[in-house]
Amino acid sequence: MQDIADKVASDAVDQYNITLRSGSAMDRCVQAGMVTAAFLQAKNEVQYSQWKEVEHKDCKEAGIDQ
């Protein structure tokens, strides 16, 4: 089961990277939140914390204060 959760998180990171190349700040904010949620679901606290920082930065750039 952990392998599935890790794969979901990896796929979410890949999707974020696509958004990073061609999406808006709002797109990045939303996708970073999805990556954060995927790492939370995978119970990966280190990656969760790192992506929470990315999410905060991207959302701030999109004009959303968290």
mmCIF file of N, CA, C and O in Angstrom:
data_model
loop_
_atom_site.group_PDB
_atom_site.id
_atom_site.type_symbol
_atom_site.label_atom_id
_atom_site.label_comp_id
_atom_site.label_asym_id
_atom_site.label_seq_id
_atom_site.Cartn_x
_atom_site.Cartn_y
_atom_site.Cartn_z
ATOM 1 N N MET A 1 0.817 -1.191 0.000
ATOM 2 C CA MET A 1 0.000 0.000 0.000
ATOM 3 C C MET A 1 0.870 1.267 0.000
ATOM 4 O O MET A 1 0.528 2.238 -0.629
ATOM 5 N N GLN A 2 1.997 1.197 0.718
ATOM 6 C CA GLN A 2 2.881 2.359 0.772
ATOM 7 C C GLN A 2 3.442 2.682 -0.610
ATOM 8 O O GLN A 2 3.603 3.846 -0.956
ATOM 9 N N ASP A 3 3.724 1.634 -1.401
ATOM 10 C CA ASP A 3 4.232 1.860 -2.757
ATOM 11 C C ASP A 3 3.248 2.666 -3.588
ATOM 12 O O ASP A 3 3.645 3.528 -4.369
ATOM 13 N N ILE A 4 1.970 2.399 -3.414
ATOM 14 C CA ILE A 4 0.938 3.131 -4.159
ATOM 15 C C ILE A 4 0.923 4.597 -3.731
ATOM 16 O O ILE A 4 0.883 5.496 -4.575
ATOM 17 N N ALA A 5 0.972 4.843 -2.434
ATOM 18 C CA ALA A 5 0.973 6.218 -1.925
ATOM 19 C C ALA A 5 2.206 6.973 -2.415
ATOM 20 O O ALA A 5 2.112 8.151 -2.790
ATOM 21 N N ASP A 6 3.351 6.309 -2.431
ATOM 22 C CA ASP A 6 4.578 6.938 -2.926
ATOM 23 C C ASP A 6 4.477 7.244 -4.418
ATOM 24 O O ASP A 6 4.939 8.299 -4.873
ATOM 25 N N LYS A 7 3.861 6.346 -5.184
ATOM 26 C CA LYS A 7 3.687 6.564 -6.631
ATOM 27 C C LYS A 7 2.743 7.735 -6.885
ATOM 28 O O LYS A 7 2.992 8.556 -7.773
ATOM 29 N N VAL A 8 1.674 7.829 -6.111
ATOM 30 C CA VAL A 8 0.739 8.955 -6.246
ATOM 31 C C VAL A 8 1.473 10.273 -5.981
ATOM 32 O O VAL A 8 1.315 11.244 -6.723
ATOM 33 N N ALA A 9 2.295 10.296 -4.942
ATOM 34 C CA ALA A 9 3.049 11.509 -4.615
ATOM 35 C C ALA A 9 4.042 11.837 -5.733
ATOM 36 O O ALA A 9 4.174 13.005 -6.124
ATOM 37 N N SER A 10 4.699 10.840 -6.259
ATOM 38 C CA SER A 10 5.639 11.059 -7.361
ATOM 39 C C SER A 10 4.926 11.611 -8.601
ATOM 40 O O SER A 10 5.428 12.535 -9.252
ATOM 41 N N ASP A 11 3.773 11.050 -8.899
ATOM 42 C CA ASP A 11 2.986 11.552 -10.034
ATOM 43 C C ASP A 11 2.553 13.000 -9.807
ATOM 44 O O ASP A 11 2.554 13.808 -10.741
ATOM 45 N N ALA A 12 2.199 13.339 -8.577
ATOM 46 C CA ALA A 12 1.792 14.708 -8.265
ATOM 47 C C ALA A 12 2.957 15.679 -8.480
ATOM 48 O O ALA A 12 2.762 16.789 -8.981
ATOM 49 N N VAL A 13 4.162 15.256 -8.117
ATOM 50 C CA VAL A 13 5.347 16.098 -8.347
ATOM 51 C C VAL A 13 5.563 16.292 -9.842
ATOM 52 O O VAL A 13 5.839 17.410 -10.303
ATOM 53 N N ASP A 14 5.414 15.214 -10.625
ATOM 54 C CA ASP A 14 5.549 15.333 -12.080
ATOM 55 C C ASP A 14 4.529 16.322 -12.649
ATOM 56 O O ASP A 14 4.855 17.136 -13.517
ATOM 57 N N GLN A 15 3.315 16.263 -12.155
ATOM 58 C CA GLN A 15 2.267 17.172 -12.616
ATOM 59 C C GLN A 15 2.592 18.615 -12.217
ATOM 60 O O GLN A 15 2.360 19.540 -12.997
ATOM 61 N N TYR A 16 3.132 18.799 -11.019
ATOM 62 C CA TYR A 16 3.556 20.139 -10.591
ATOM 63 C C TYR A 16 4.624 20.684 -11.547
ATOM 64 O O TYR A 16 4.574 21.848 -11.936
ATOM 65 N N ASN A 17 5.581 19.830 -11.918
ATOM 66 C CA ASN A 17 6.653 20.277 -12.814
ATOM 67 C C ASN A 17 6.117 20.699 -14.176
ATOM 68 O O ASN A 17 6.636 21.642 -14.780
ATOM 69 N N ILE A 18 5.088 20.038 -14.664
ATOM 70 C CA ILE A 18 4.444 20.471 -15.906
ATOM 71 C C ILE A 18 3.818 21.851 -15.705
ATOM 72 O O ILE A 18 3.990 22.746 -16.534
ATOM 73 N N THR A 19 3.133 22.025 -14.589
ATOM 74 C CA THR A 19 2.510 23.311 -14.278
ATOM 75 C C THR A 19 3.562 24.401 -14.116
ATOM 76 O O THR A 19 3.348 25.543 -14.529
ATOM 77 N N LEU A 20 4.686 24.041 -13.534
ATOM 78 C CA LEU A 20 5.776 24.992 -13.331
ATOM 79 C C LEU A 20 6.272 25.553 -14.659
ATOM 80 O O LEU A 20 6.563 26.739 -14.773
ATOM 81 N N ARG A 21 6.306 24.711 -15.675
ATOM 82 C CA ARG A 21 6.804 25.142 -16.986
ATOM 83 C C ARG A 21 5.774 25.978 -17.761
ATOM 84 O O ARG A 21 6.162 26.847 -18.531
ATOM 85 N N SER A 22 4.500 25.699 -17.590
ATOM 86 C CA SER A 22 3.545 26.380 -18.471
ATOM 87 C C SER A 22 2.284 26.887 -17.781
ATOM 88 O O SER A 22 1.375 27.347 -18.460
ATOM 89 N N GLY A 23 2.230 26.843 -16.467
ATOM 90 C CA GLY A 23 1.023 27.278 -15.767
ATOM 91 C C GLY A 23 1.180 28.647 -15.130
ATOM 92 O O GLY A 23 2.275 29.199 -15.038
ATOM 93 N N SER A 24 0.072 29.160 -14.677
ATOM 94 C CA SER A 24 0.056 30.452 -13.985
ATOM 95 C C SER A 24 0.438 30.253 -12.519
ATOM 96 O O SER A 24 0.561 29.121 -12.036
ATOM 97 N N ALA A 25 0.591 31.353 -11.809
ATOM 98 C CA ALA A 25 0.889 31.287 -10.381
ATOM 99 C C ALA A 25 -0.233 30.563 -9.639
ATOM 100 O O ALA A 25 0.023 29.764 -8.736
ATOM 101 N N MET A 26 -1.466 30.799 -10.035
ATOM 102 C CA MET A 26 -2.603 30.125 -9.406
ATOM 103 C C MET A 26 -2.553 28.624 -9.685
ATOM 104 O O MET A 26 -2.810 27.815 -8.792
ATOM 105 N N ASP A 27 -2.206 28.252 -10.914
ATOM 106 C CA ASP A 27 -2.063 26.828 -11.252
ATOM 107 C C ASP A 27 -1.016 26.168 -10.363
ATOM 108 O O ASP A 27 -1.212 25.060 -9.859
ATOM 109 N N ARG A 28 0.114 26.855 -10.174
ATOM 110 C CA ARG A 28 1.191 26.315 -9.336
ATOM 111 C C ARG A 28 0.742 26.188 -7.886
ATOM 112 O O ARG A 28 1.044 25.203 -7.213
ATOM 113 N N CYS A 29 0.010 27.174 -7.407
ATOM 114 C CA CYS A 29 -0.503 27.150 -6.038
ATOM 115 C C CYS A 29 -1.392 25.929 -5.825
ATOM 116 O O CYS A 29 -1.216 25.177 -4.860
ATOM 117 N N VAL A 30 -2.320 25.726 -6.735
ATOM 118 C CA VAL A 30 -3.245 24.599 -6.626
ATOM 119 C C VAL A 30 -2.491 23.276 -6.698
ATOM 120 O O VAL A 30 -2.704 22.372 -5.881
ATOM 121 N N GLN A 31 -1.599 23.155 -7.660
ATOM 122 C CA GLN A 31 -0.876 21.892 -7.831
ATOM 123 C C GLN A 31 0.057 21.629 -6.657
ATOM 124 O O GLN A 31 0.196 20.490 -6.221
ATOM 125 N N ALA A 32 0.695 22.665 -6.134
ATOM 126 C CA ALA A 32 1.559 22.475 -4.959
ATOM 127 C C ALA A 32 0.741 21.960 -3.777
ATOM 128 O O ALA A 32 1.213 21.117 -3.007
ATOM 129 N N GLY A 33 -0.482 22.439 -3.649
ATOM 130 C CA GLY A 33 -1.365 21.930 -2.600
ATOM 131 C C GLY A 33 -1.681 20.461 -2.790
ATOM 132 O O GLY A 33 -1.781 19.693 -1.823
ATOM 133 N N MET A 34 -1.831 20.056 -4.037
ATOM 134 C CA MET A 34 -2.102 18.647 -4.324
ATOM 135 C C MET A 34 -0.889 17.780 -3.996
ATOM 136 O O MET A 34 -1.028 16.666 -3.472
ATOM 137 N N VAL A 35 0.310 18.297 -4.292
ATOM 138 C CA VAL A 35 1.536 17.560 -3.950
ATOM 139 C C VAL A 35 1.655 17.441 -2.433
ATOM 140 O O VAL A 35 1.940 16.360 -1.903
ATOM 141 N N THR A 36 1.409 18.536 -1.745
ATOM 142 C CA THR A 36 1.460 18.529 -0.280
ATOM 143 C C THR A 36 0.512 17.482 0.281
ATOM 144 O O THR A 36 0.877 16.696 1.160
ATOM 145 N N ALA A 37 -0.704 17.451 -0.248
ATOM 146 C CA ALA A 37 -1.697 16.475 0.215
ATOM 147 C C ALA A 37 -1.256 15.045 -0.084
ATOM 148 O O ALA A 37 -1.484 14.138 0.735
ATOM 149 N N ALA A 38 -0.626 14.841 -1.219
ATOM 150 C CA ALA A 38 -0.165 13.497 -1.577
ATOM 151 C C ALA A 38 0.912 13.015 -0.614
ATOM 152 O O ALA A 38 0.913 11.843 -0.201
ATOM 153 N N PHE A 39 1.825 13.898 -0.236
ATOM 154 C CA PHE A 39 2.860 13.497 0.720
ATOM 155 C C PHE A 39 2.282 13.291 2.113
ATOM 156 O O PHE A 39 2.747 12.426 2.860
ATOM 157 N N LEU A 40 1.272 14.047 2.467
ATOM 158 C CA LEU A 40 0.590 13.817 3.745
ATOM 159 C C LEU A 40 -0.058 12.438 3.736
ATOM 160 O O LEU A 40 0.071 11.667 4.696
ATOM 161 N N GLN A 41 -0.729 12.111 2.645
ATOM 162 C CA GLN A 41 -1.375 10.807 2.513
ATOM 163 C C GLN A 41 -0.345 9.673 2.572
ATOM 164 O O GLN A 41 -0.613 8.610 3.130
ATOM 165 N N ALA A 42 0.838 9.929 2.014
ATOM 166 C CA ALA A 42 1.911 8.933 2.026
ATOM 167 C C ALA A 42 2.646 8.886 3.371
ATOM 168 O O ALA A 42 3.550 8.077 3.554
ATOM 169 N N LYS A 43 2.266 9.785 4.271
ATOM 170 C CA LYS A 43 2.886 9.877 5.605
ATOM 171 C C LYS A 43 4.383 10.168 5.521
ATOM 172 O O LYS A 43 5.185 9.673 6.313
ATOM 173 N N ASN A 44 4.746 11.003 4.533
ATOM 174 C CA ASN A 44 6.140 11.394 4.346
ATOM 175 C C ASN A 44 6.290 12.815 4.899
ATOM 176 O O ASN A 44 6.073 13.800 4.202
ATOM 177 N N GLU A 45 6.643 12.889 6.169
ATOM 178 C CA GLU A 45 6.667 14.177 6.867
ATOM 179 C C GLU A 45 7.725 15.133 6.319
ATOM 180 O O GLU A 45 7.487 16.340 6.232
ATOM 181 N N VAL A 46 8.869 14.614 5.921
ATOM 182 C CA VAL A 46 9.938 15.473 5.401
ATOM 183 C C VAL A 46 9.489 16.148 4.101
ATOM 184 O O VAL A 46 9.581 17.367 3.960
ATOM 185 N N GLN A 47 9.007 15.343 3.159
ATOM 186 C CA GLN A 47 8.551 15.913 1.889
ATOM 187 C C GLN A 47 7.318 16.793 2.082
ATOM 188 O O GLN A 47 7.165 17.818 1.416
ATOM 189 N N TYR A 48 6.438 16.407 2.985
ATOM 190 C CA TYR A 48 5.260 17.227 3.287
ATOM 191 C C TYR A 48 5.690 18.628 3.718
ATOM 192 O O TYR A 48 5.184 19.625 3.209
ATOM 193 N N SER A 49 6.639 18.702 4.628
ATOM 194 C CA SER A 49 7.112 20.001 5.124
ATOM 195 C C SER A 49 7.755 20.827 4.013
ATOM 196 O O SER A 49 7.518 22.036 3.914
ATOM 197 N N GLN A 50 8.555 20.173 3.183
ATOM 198 C CA GLN A 50 9.203 20.891 2.086
ATOM 199 C C GLN A 50 8.174 21.418 1.091
ATOM 200 O O GLN A 50 8.271 22.560 0.634
ATOM 201 N N TRP A 51 7.187 20.597 0.754
ATOM 202 C CA TRP A 51 6.183 21.022 -0.212
ATOM 203 C C TRP A 51 5.218 22.037 0.386
ATOM 204 O O TRP A 51 4.655 22.859 -0.337
ATOM 205 N N LYS A 52 5.046 22.032 1.689
ATOM 206 C CA LYS A 52 4.220 23.054 2.341
ATOM 207 C C LYS A 52 4.862 24.427 2.131
ATOM 208 O O LYS A 52 4.156 25.410 1.897
ATOM 209 N N GLU A 53 6.187 24.484 2.173
ATOM 210 C CA GLU A 53 6.895 25.733 1.907
ATOM 211 C C GLU A 53 6.722 26.165 0.453
ATOM 212 O O GLU A 53 6.516 27.352 0.169
ATOM 213 N N VAL A 54 6.817 25.209 -0.481
ATOM 214 C CA VAL A 54 6.609 25.515 -1.901
ATOM 215 C C VAL A 54 5.183 26.021 -2.110
ATOM 216 O O VAL A 54 4.956 27.023 -2.801
ATOM 217 N N GLU A 55 4.232 25.335 -1.496
ATOM 218 C CA GLU A 55 2.826 25.748 -1.609
ATOM 219 C C GLU A 55 2.634 27.179 -1.096
ATOM 220 O O GLU A 55 1.984 28.002 -1.745
ATOM 221 N N HIS A 56 3.217 27.472 0.045
ATOM 222 C CA HIS A 56 3.091 28.819 0.627
ATOM 223 C C HIS A 56 3.663 29.874 -0.326
ATOM 224 O O HIS A 56 3.030 30.903 -0.575
ATOM 225 N N LYS A 57 4.847 29.603 -0.879
ATOM 226 C CA LYS A 57 5.488 30.544 -1.801
ATOM 227 C C LYS A 57 4.646 30.738 -3.066
ATOM 228 O O LYS A 57 4.390 31.868 -3.489
ATOM 229 N N ASP A 58 4.202 29.639 -3.647
ATOM 230 C CA ASP A 58 3.423 29.729 -4.884
ATOM 231 C C ASP A 58 2.082 30.420 -4.659
ATOM 232 O O ASP A 58 1.650 31.224 -5.496
ATOM 233 N N CYS A 59 1.443 30.129 -3.546
ATOM 234 C CA CYS A 59 0.152 30.763 -3.262
ATOM 235 C C CYS A 59 0.322 32.250 -2.980
ATOM 236 O O CYS A 59 -0.524 33.061 -3.374
ATOM 237 N N LYS A 60 1.419 32.597 -2.320
ATOM 238 C CA LYS A 60 1.690 34.016 -2.066
ATOM 239 C C LYS A 60 1.881 34.743 -3.395
ATOM 240 O O LYS A 60 1.354 35.856 -3.583
ATOM 241 N N GLU A 61 2.602 34.127 -4.341
ATOM 242 C CA GLU A 61 2.787 34.725 -5.663
ATOM 243 C C GLU A 61 1.468 34.856 -6.414
ATOM 244 O O GLU A 61 1.297 35.757 -7.232
ATOM 245 N N ALA A 62 0.518 33.967 -6.109
ATOM 246 C CA ALA A 62 -0.792 34.001 -6.754
ATOM 247 C C ALA A 62 -1.731 34.989 -6.055
ATOM 248 O O ALA A 62 -2.869 35.164 -6.486
ATOM 249 N N GLY A 63 -1.262 35.598 -4.971
ATOM 250 C CA GLY A 63 -2.073 36.566 -4.251
ATOM 251 C C GLY A 63 -2.961 35.963 -3.182
ATOM 252 O O GLY A 63 -3.900 36.595 -2.721
ATOM 253 N N ILE A 64 -2.631 34.756 -2.784
ATOM 254 C CA ILE A 64 -3.406 34.065 -1.738
ATOM 255 C C ILE A 64 -2.535 33.971 -0.498
ATOM 256 O O ILE A 64 -1.474 33.343 -0.530
ATOM 257 N N ASP A 65 -2.983 34.590 0.580
ATOM 258 C CA ASP A 65 -2.249 34.487 1.851
ATOM 259 C C ASP A 65 -2.746 33.263 2.591
ATOM 260 O O ASP A 65 -3.936 33.010 2.669
ATOM 261 N N GLN A 66 -1.804 32.511 3.136
ATOM 262 C CA GLN A 66 -2.167 31.319 3.896
ATOM 263 C C GLN A 66 -1.770 31.483 5.328
ATOM 264 O O GLN A 66 -0.837 32.040 5.683
#
